[in-house]
């Protein structure tokens, strides 16, 4: 993947939505890679730098409740190039879909903008046991990627040209599909310009107040599955399955809280325990270990139109053999097809160390 190809994707998106009120933005960034594990010390050799380019569609209609409730966010696509300034980590590319949320008056001259972006990444220098043994951040060229960006934003500063600046948190990880996978996190300062593709400045209606609703307790069943590898490199991918039961209470248009239980069946865990035993004793181990785990969790769903952002924290109450930590987290997205059926894409972590990317389907009773 090259920068020219990324620009081409944005150009196609621009032409596809040309009839919309929209704008382009481009920012350069410069920052630091967070050394969240001591094994990354060798890989971090300098300060990363790069570009973030975006195409943004403005929404100023109150015809949809969620747009008004969220102060008329922009919807868009973006692309990222990052040079890590390290011969070990190499270069990184990303393509994303994103929302721009506005944290102050939408009609203000000077606005505070929060961008939430989710997408896919491409890595030029992944871990290789022989040729790149010190890159413990990523072991595959393809990965998931996301970034958060908090910006000062002003459009129509000089004609159609505006200015913006802020700070970003950029993340790349392959969700332990292949290890090592400590992930790479970059904090960066950004500065750039935006260019409006329309002449007039839009006016936004006063946002509606969130309507408080009386909602009964609801119950859901979720089945999740995927493939992952233990934290021992080159130990192989194995399937895993997760069965979840949860109870949820919708607080208002934006928020739902939940509590539930997970049953985990992890194929990689038996192989991992055999490998650990062999490393400890020096002898092959053919024992069969219990790999069932049960956890309980509390969580929150943040509703954005038909999409939910999921955050959960749990504790493994039954685990004959521990893997990394009894505390676990889950973050991800949920897409609601109707009032009952939904799909999920979530990342399970153990004290912020990825265990697996979960693809799921759920049914709300």
XYZ file of C-alpha atoms in Angstrom:
365
model
C 0.000 0.000 0.000
C 1.393 3.402 -1.015
C 0.429 6.967 -0.141
C -0.844 7.473 -3.712
C -3.272 4.577 -3.273
C -4.569 6.064 -0.014
C -5.122 9.426 -1.704
C -6.967 7.617 -4.525
C -9.346 5.995 -2.019
C -10.133 9.390 -0.514
C -10.662 10.847 -3.986
C -13.180 8.097 -4.804
C -15.001 8.799 -1.535
C -15.043 12.515 -2.388
C -16.597 11.871 -5.797
C -19.118 9.410 -4.394
C -20.471 11.957 -1.914
C -19.838 15.085 -3.982
C -23.460 16.239 -3.591
C -23.011 16.504 0.201
C -21.789 19.558 2.089
C -18.276 18.385 2.852
C -14.651 19.313 3.473
C -11.159 17.861 3.223
C -8.476 18.093 5.878
C -4.800 17.232 6.067
C -2.565 17.341 9.134
C 1.038 16.533 9.860
C 1.954 15.017 13.203
C 5.047 14.473 15.330
C 5.141 12.515 18.565
C 6.452 9.693 20.708
C 5.855 5.932 20.805
C 4.680 4.877 24.275
C 7.030 2.334 25.850
C 4.268 0.364 27.597
C 6.472 -2.744 27.911
C 10.202 -2.896 28.632
C 10.757 -5.261 25.686
C 9.993 -2.323 23.338
C 13.037 -0.336 24.444
C 15.264 -1.570 21.603
C 12.595 -1.057 18.928
C 11.860 2.591 19.803
C 14.685 4.517 18.138
C 13.239 7.964 17.403
C 10.193 10.208 17.209
C 7.465 9.125 14.758
C 5.991 11.546 12.244
C 3.421 11.395 9.465
C 0.194 12.623 7.882
C -3.546 12.233 8.517
C -5.863 13.008 5.587
C -9.643 13.079 5.799
C -12.858 13.562 3.866
C -15.786 14.756 6.034
C -19.525 15.009 5.340
C -21.389 17.703 7.283
C -24.828 16.917 8.692
C -26.963 19.903 9.725
C -30.436 18.412 9.569
C -32.508 17.688 12.663
C -34.604 15.096 10.830
C -32.755 12.278 12.633
C -32.780 12.340 16.421
C -29.295 10.955 16.857
C -27.702 13.757 14.808
C -29.348 16.400 16.940
C -28.640 14.631 20.224
C -24.934 14.448 19.318
C -24.641 18.091 18.201
C -24.537 17.266 14.455
C -21.314 15.239 14.076
C -19.484 14.912 10.762
C -19.225 11.475 9.169
C -16.135 10.698 7.137
C -13.235 8.625 5.901
C -9.564 9.130 6.651
C -6.135 7.745 5.878
C -2.897 7.810 7.849
C 0.794 7.442 7.107
C 3.263 7.016 9.983
C 7.029 6.737 9.798
C 8.135 5.394 13.170
C 11.675 6.664 12.634
C 12.866 3.172 13.571
C 14.541 0.566 11.363
C 12.857 -2.107 13.514
C 9.270 -0.776 13.510
C 9.270 0.613 9.942
C 6.331 2.435 8.348
C 2.602 2.128 8.986
C -0.467 2.915 6.900
C -4.119 3.033 7.877
C -7.562 3.596 6.343
C -10.553 4.444 8.566
C -14.151 5.497 8.878
C -14.702 8.154 11.505
C -17.038 10.508 13.357
C -16.166 14.107 14.276
C -17.998 15.106 17.467
C -18.214 18.772 18.483
C -17.862 19.484 22.188
C -19.017 23.104 22.182
C -21.501 25.251 20.263
C -21.772 23.824 16.733
C -22.201 27.341 15.304
C -19.217 28.799 17.156
C -16.370 30.303 15.168
C -13.784 28.310 17.156
C -14.783 24.699 17.777
C -13.456 21.820 19.868
C -13.622 18.647 17.793
C -13.162 15.012 18.867
C -12.573 12.436 16.122
C -13.117 8.720 16.773
C -11.721 6.539 13.954
C -11.704 2.753 13.400
C -10.080 0.914 10.512
C -7.367 -1.337 9.115
C -3.599 -0.975 9.117
C -0.647 -2.177 7.062
C 2.835 -2.632 8.582
C 6.049 -2.762 6.548
C 8.361 -4.354 9.162
C 6.525 -6.984 11.269
C 8.256 -9.337 13.691
C 10.350 -12.082 12.129
C 12.309 -14.549 14.225
C 15.340 -14.306 11.919
C 15.245 -10.929 10.175
C 13.439 -8.679 12.679
C 13.475 -10.368 16.108
C 13.177 -7.162 18.165
C 9.810 -5.946 16.860
C 7.500 -7.255 19.578
C 4.754 -4.785 18.663
C 3.316 -6.620 15.644
C 3.928 -9.942 13.907
C 1.702 -9.546 10.842
C 1.615 -7.013 8.025
C -2.143 -6.554 8.318
C -3.612 -5.264 11.561
C -6.469 -3.375 13.106
C -5.965 0.311 13.768
C -7.762 3.174 15.477
C -7.082 6.705 16.544
C -8.528 9.473 18.692
C -7.908 13.102 17.807
C -8.833 16.155 19.905
C -8.654 19.290 17.763
C -9.107 23.008 17.775
C -11.049 23.443 14.530
C -11.922 26.552 12.545
C -13.279 26.497 9.013
C -13.592 29.367 6.490
C -10.641 31.136 8.089
C -9.511 32.513 4.722
C -12.035 31.885 2.001
C -12.727 28.154 1.910
C -9.548 27.355 3.862
C -9.619 26.665 7.581
C -7.070 25.725 10.247
C -6.870 23.030 12.924
C -4.441 21.703 15.518
C -4.524 19.266 18.400
C -3.289 15.997 19.838
C -3.804 12.382 18.697
C -3.517 8.869 20.106
C -2.808 6.320 17.330
C -3.011 2.549 17.882
C -2.060 -0.491 15.769
C -2.658 -4.117 16.858
C -3.525 -7.447 15.201
C -5.593 -8.568 18.219
C -3.303 -11.542 18.993
C -4.230 -13.326 15.778
C -0.483 -13.843 15.615
C 2.097 -13.142 18.307
C 4.099 -11.288 19.504
C 1.521 -8.508 19.526
C 2.178 -5.900 22.187
C 0.741 -3.293 19.815
C 2.086 0.160 19.159
C 0.652 3.373 20.608
C 1.719 6.846 19.503
C 0.902 10.168 21.140
C 1.357 13.014 18.679
C 0.814 16.735 18.244
C -0.963 17.651 14.998
C -1.322 20.788 12.905
C -3.010 21.247 9.555
C -5.609 22.857 7.334
C -9.109 22.090 6.080
C -10.736 23.007 2.789
C -14.505 23.302 2.312
C -15.943 21.965 -0.939
C -18.955 24.299 -0.687
C -19.234 28.073 -0.608
C -21.533 28.898 2.278
C -21.083 28.345 5.981
C -23.814 26.070 7.355
C -26.082 26.977 10.256
C -27.020 24.245 12.727
C -30.338 24.056 14.629
C -30.301 24.028 18.420
C -29.669 20.407 19.519
C -32.643 18.630 20.993
C -32.493 17.623 24.627
C -32.021 13.916 25.231
C -35.414 12.409 26.013
C -35.425 10.318 29.198
C -37.193 7.031 28.632
C -38.596 4.356 30.894
C -36.965 1.125 29.799
C -37.374 -2.316 31.400
C -34.537 -4.757 31.928
C -33.660 -6.668 28.751
C -31.710 -9.907 28.355
C -29.341 -10.968 25.588
C -27.583 -14.110 24.407
C -24.356 -13.647 22.420
C -22.176 -16.173 20.609
C -18.637 -15.102 19.688
C -15.816 -16.930 17.925
C -12.466 -16.389 16.258
C -8.862 -17.567 15.957
C -5.884 -16.527 18.057
C -2.382 -17.498 19.133
C -0.889 -17.629 22.612
C 1.759 -15.126 23.654
C 4.453 -17.651 22.630
C 5.441 -16.710 19.043
C 4.854 -19.262 16.271
C 2.796 -21.536 18.530
C -0.037 -21.682 15.976
C -3.573 -20.313 15.598
C -6.455 -22.107 17.292
C -10.223 -21.484 17.323
C -11.956 -20.097 20.396
C -15.633 -19.767 21.360
C -17.406 -17.489 23.825
C -20.995 -17.805 25.090
C -22.383 -14.748 26.875
C -25.549 -14.050 28.828
C -26.213 -10.491 29.924
C -28.855 -8.287 31.483
C -29.065 -4.657 30.361
C -30.814 -1.444 31.332
C -31.126 1.446 28.904
C -30.645 4.723 30.769
C -31.412 7.119 27.916
C -30.973 7.603 24.177
C -27.181 7.474 24.496
C -26.368 4.951 27.227
C -27.074 1.402 28.338
C -25.419 -0.361 31.278
C -25.149 -4.131 31.531
C -23.982 -7.017 33.686
C -23.368 -10.565 32.561
C -21.357 -13.768 32.444
C -18.997 -15.272 29.831
C -18.082 -18.898 29.183
C -14.764 -19.211 27.314
C -13.568 -22.270 25.385
C -10.050 -21.459 24.168
C -8.223 -23.896 21.901
C -4.865 -22.146 22.216
C -4.711 -22.529 26.005
C -3.993 -26.275 26.135
C -1.147 -25.899 23.645
C 0.206 -22.896 25.561
C 0.280 -24.808 28.867
C 2.046 -27.735 27.182
C 4.671 -25.341 25.756
C 5.216 -23.697 29.149
C 5.657 -27.091 30.825
C 8.128 -28.186 28.152
C 10.151 -24.984 28.571
C 10.247 -25.525 32.336
C 11.196 -29.214 32.278
C 12.886 -29.630 28.904
C 10.633 -32.596 28.127
C 7.687 -32.787 25.693
C 4.338 -32.585 27.491
C 1.253 -34.433 26.205
C -0.977 -33.658 29.188
C -4.526 -32.456 28.567
C -5.278 -29.286 30.511
C -8.651 -27.790 31.355
C -9.187 -24.752 29.146
C -12.687 -23.728 30.261
C -13.021 -20.356 31.928
C -16.011 -18.455 33.332
C -16.060 -14.714 33.907
C -18.483 -12.070 35.135
C -18.480 -8.492 33.879
C -20.081 -5.068 33.974
C -20.239 -2.834 30.933
C -21.569 0.164 29.057
C -22.917 0.645 25.528
C -22.685 4.094 23.932
C -25.349 4.412 21.215
C -24.567 6.286 17.988
C -27.431 5.780 15.546
C -27.512 1.977 14.917
C -23.942 1.543 16.128
C -22.929 0.938 19.753
C -19.455 1.364 21.229
C -18.952 -1.417 23.809
C -16.751 -1.254 26.918
C -16.706 -4.005 29.556
C -14.515 -5.027 32.470
C -14.682 -8.508 33.942
C -13.164 -10.965 36.381
C -12.544 -14.675 35.700
C -14.166 -16.502 38.615
C -13.381 -20.001 37.304
C -10.011 -20.728 35.685
C -8.228 -24.011 36.453
C -5.243 -22.612 34.557
C -4.630 -18.869 34.454
C -3.581 -17.034 31.300
C -1.936 -13.621 31.882
C -4.551 -12.219 34.304
C -7.906 -12.917 35.965
C -9.008 -9.387 35.104
C -10.143 -8.902 31.524
C -11.542 -6.124 29.357
C -13.625 -6.031 26.198
C -13.931 -3.138 23.773
C -15.594 -3.036 20.386
C -18.661 -2.219 18.339
C -22.185 -3.539 17.971
C -24.450 -3.043 14.960
C -28.181 -3.287 15.654
C -30.233 -4.709 12.765
C -33.514 -4.322 14.683
C -34.746 -4.351 18.274
C -33.674 -7.972 18.738
C -30.831 -9.000 16.404
C -27.331 -7.507 16.357
C -23.746 -8.312 15.367
C -20.602 -7.553 17.367
C -16.895 -7.129 16.732
C -14.966 -6.984 20.003
C -11.431 -7.256 21.291
C -10.855 -9.214 24.516
C -7.851 -8.125 26.553
C -6.147 -9.274 29.740
C -4.912 -6.186 31.601
C -4.777 -4.432 28.194
C -2.870 -7.283 26.529
C -4.879 -8.553 23.532
C -6.133 -12.137 23.726
C -8.405 -12.353 20.691
C -10.650 -10.585 18.196
C -14.205 -11.848 18.662
C -16.784 -11.979 15.849
C -20.254 -12.390 17.304
C -24.001 -12.488 16.815
C -26.480 -11.582 19.534
C -30.190 -11.809 20.228
C -31.987 -9.520 22.655
C -35.061 -11.047 24.292
